[in-house]
Coordinates of C-alpha atoms in Angstrom, one line a residue:
Q27 CA 84.3 -48.8 100.7
R28 CA 87.6 -48.5 102.6
I29 CA 91.0 -47.4 101.4
D30 CA 94.0 -47.9 103.7
G31 CA 97.7 -48.0 103.2
C32 CA 101.0 -46.1 103.6
E33 CA 103.8 -44.6 101.7
W34 CA 107.4 -44.9 103.0
D35 CA 110.1 -42.6 101.8
E36 CA 113.3 -44.7 101.7
T37 CA 115.6 -41.7 101.9
T38 CA 114.0 -39.8 104.8
G39 CA 112.2 -42.7 106.5
E40 CA 109.0 -40.6 106.6
V41 CA 105.8 -42.6 106.6
I42 CA 102.5 -41.3 105.3
G43 CA 99.5 -43.4 106.3
I44 CA 95.9 -43.2 105.0
I45 CA 92.6 -44.6 106.1
Q46 CA 89.5 -43.4 104.2
Y47 CA 85.9 -44.5 104.1
H48 CA 83.6 -43.8 101.2
Y49 CA 79.8 -44.3 100.9
N50 CA 78.0 -44.3 97.6
G51 CA 81.1 -43.2 95.9
E52 CA 81.5 -40.1 98.0
D53 CA 84.1 -39.3 100.7
F54 CA 82.7 -40.0 104.1
L55 CA 85.4 -40.3 106.9
E56 CA 89.2 -40.3 107.1
F57 CA 91.8 -40.8 109.8
D58 CA 94.3 -38.0 110.4
L59 CA 97.4 -39.9 111.5
K60 CA 99.3 -36.8 112.7
K61 CA 96.5 -35.6 114.9
R62 CA 95.4 -39.2 115.7
T63 CA 91.7 -38.3 115.1
W64 CA 88.9 -39.0 112.7
I65 CA 87.6 -36.3 110.3
A66 CA 84.0 -36.4 109.2
L67 CA 83.9 -35.4 105.5
K68 CA 80.1 -35.3 105.4
P69 CA 77.7 -34.2 108.1
E70 CA 76.2 -37.7 108.1
A71 CA 79.6 -39.0 109.3
D72 CA 79.6 -37.0 112.5
V73 CA 77.9 -39.7 114.6
T74 CA 80.5 -42.3 113.5
K75 CA 83.4 -39.9 114.0
Q76 CA 82.3 -39.1 117.6
K77 CA 82.0 -42.8 118.4
W78 CA 85.4 -43.8 116.9
A79 CA 87.1 -40.7 118.4
T80 CA 86.5 -42.1 121.9
D81 CA 88.0 -45.5 121.0
Q82 CA 91.6 -44.9 122.1
P83 CA 92.7 -48.5 121.8
G84 CA 91.3 -48.5 118.3
I85 CA 93.1 -45.3 117.4
K86 CA 96.4 -46.8 118.8
H87 CA 95.8 -49.9 116.7
K88 CA 95.3 -47.8 113.5
E89 CA 98.4 -45.8 114.3
N90 CA 100.5 -48.9 114.8
D91 CA 99.2 -50.4 111.5
L92 CA 100.0 -47.3 109.6
T93 CA 103.4 -46.5 111.1
K94 CA 104.9 -49.9 111.9
I95 CA 103.2 -52.8 110.1
C96 CA 102.5 -51.2 106.7
P97 CA 106.0 -49.7 106.3
D98 CA 107.5 -53.1 107.3
Y99 CA 105.7 -54.7 104.4
L100 CA 107.1 -52.1 102.0
K101 CA 110.6 -52.7 103.2
L102 CA 110.6 -56.4 102.3

């Protein structure tokens, strides 16, 4: 299961983005937008975290989705 989206504060312009993965109903992996890194929430997620952490184009894509594209939809 994946949850992704953003919140946009109309007054301050602050954007909070979220990407979380869950497995069997439990937290598994999440993206820390401020640090631009993945966080393993279970030991089993470490292998995936290490693989995704080296994918700089993928991280840049996620960052763009959360800070540009998602807020643009909210502003419509």
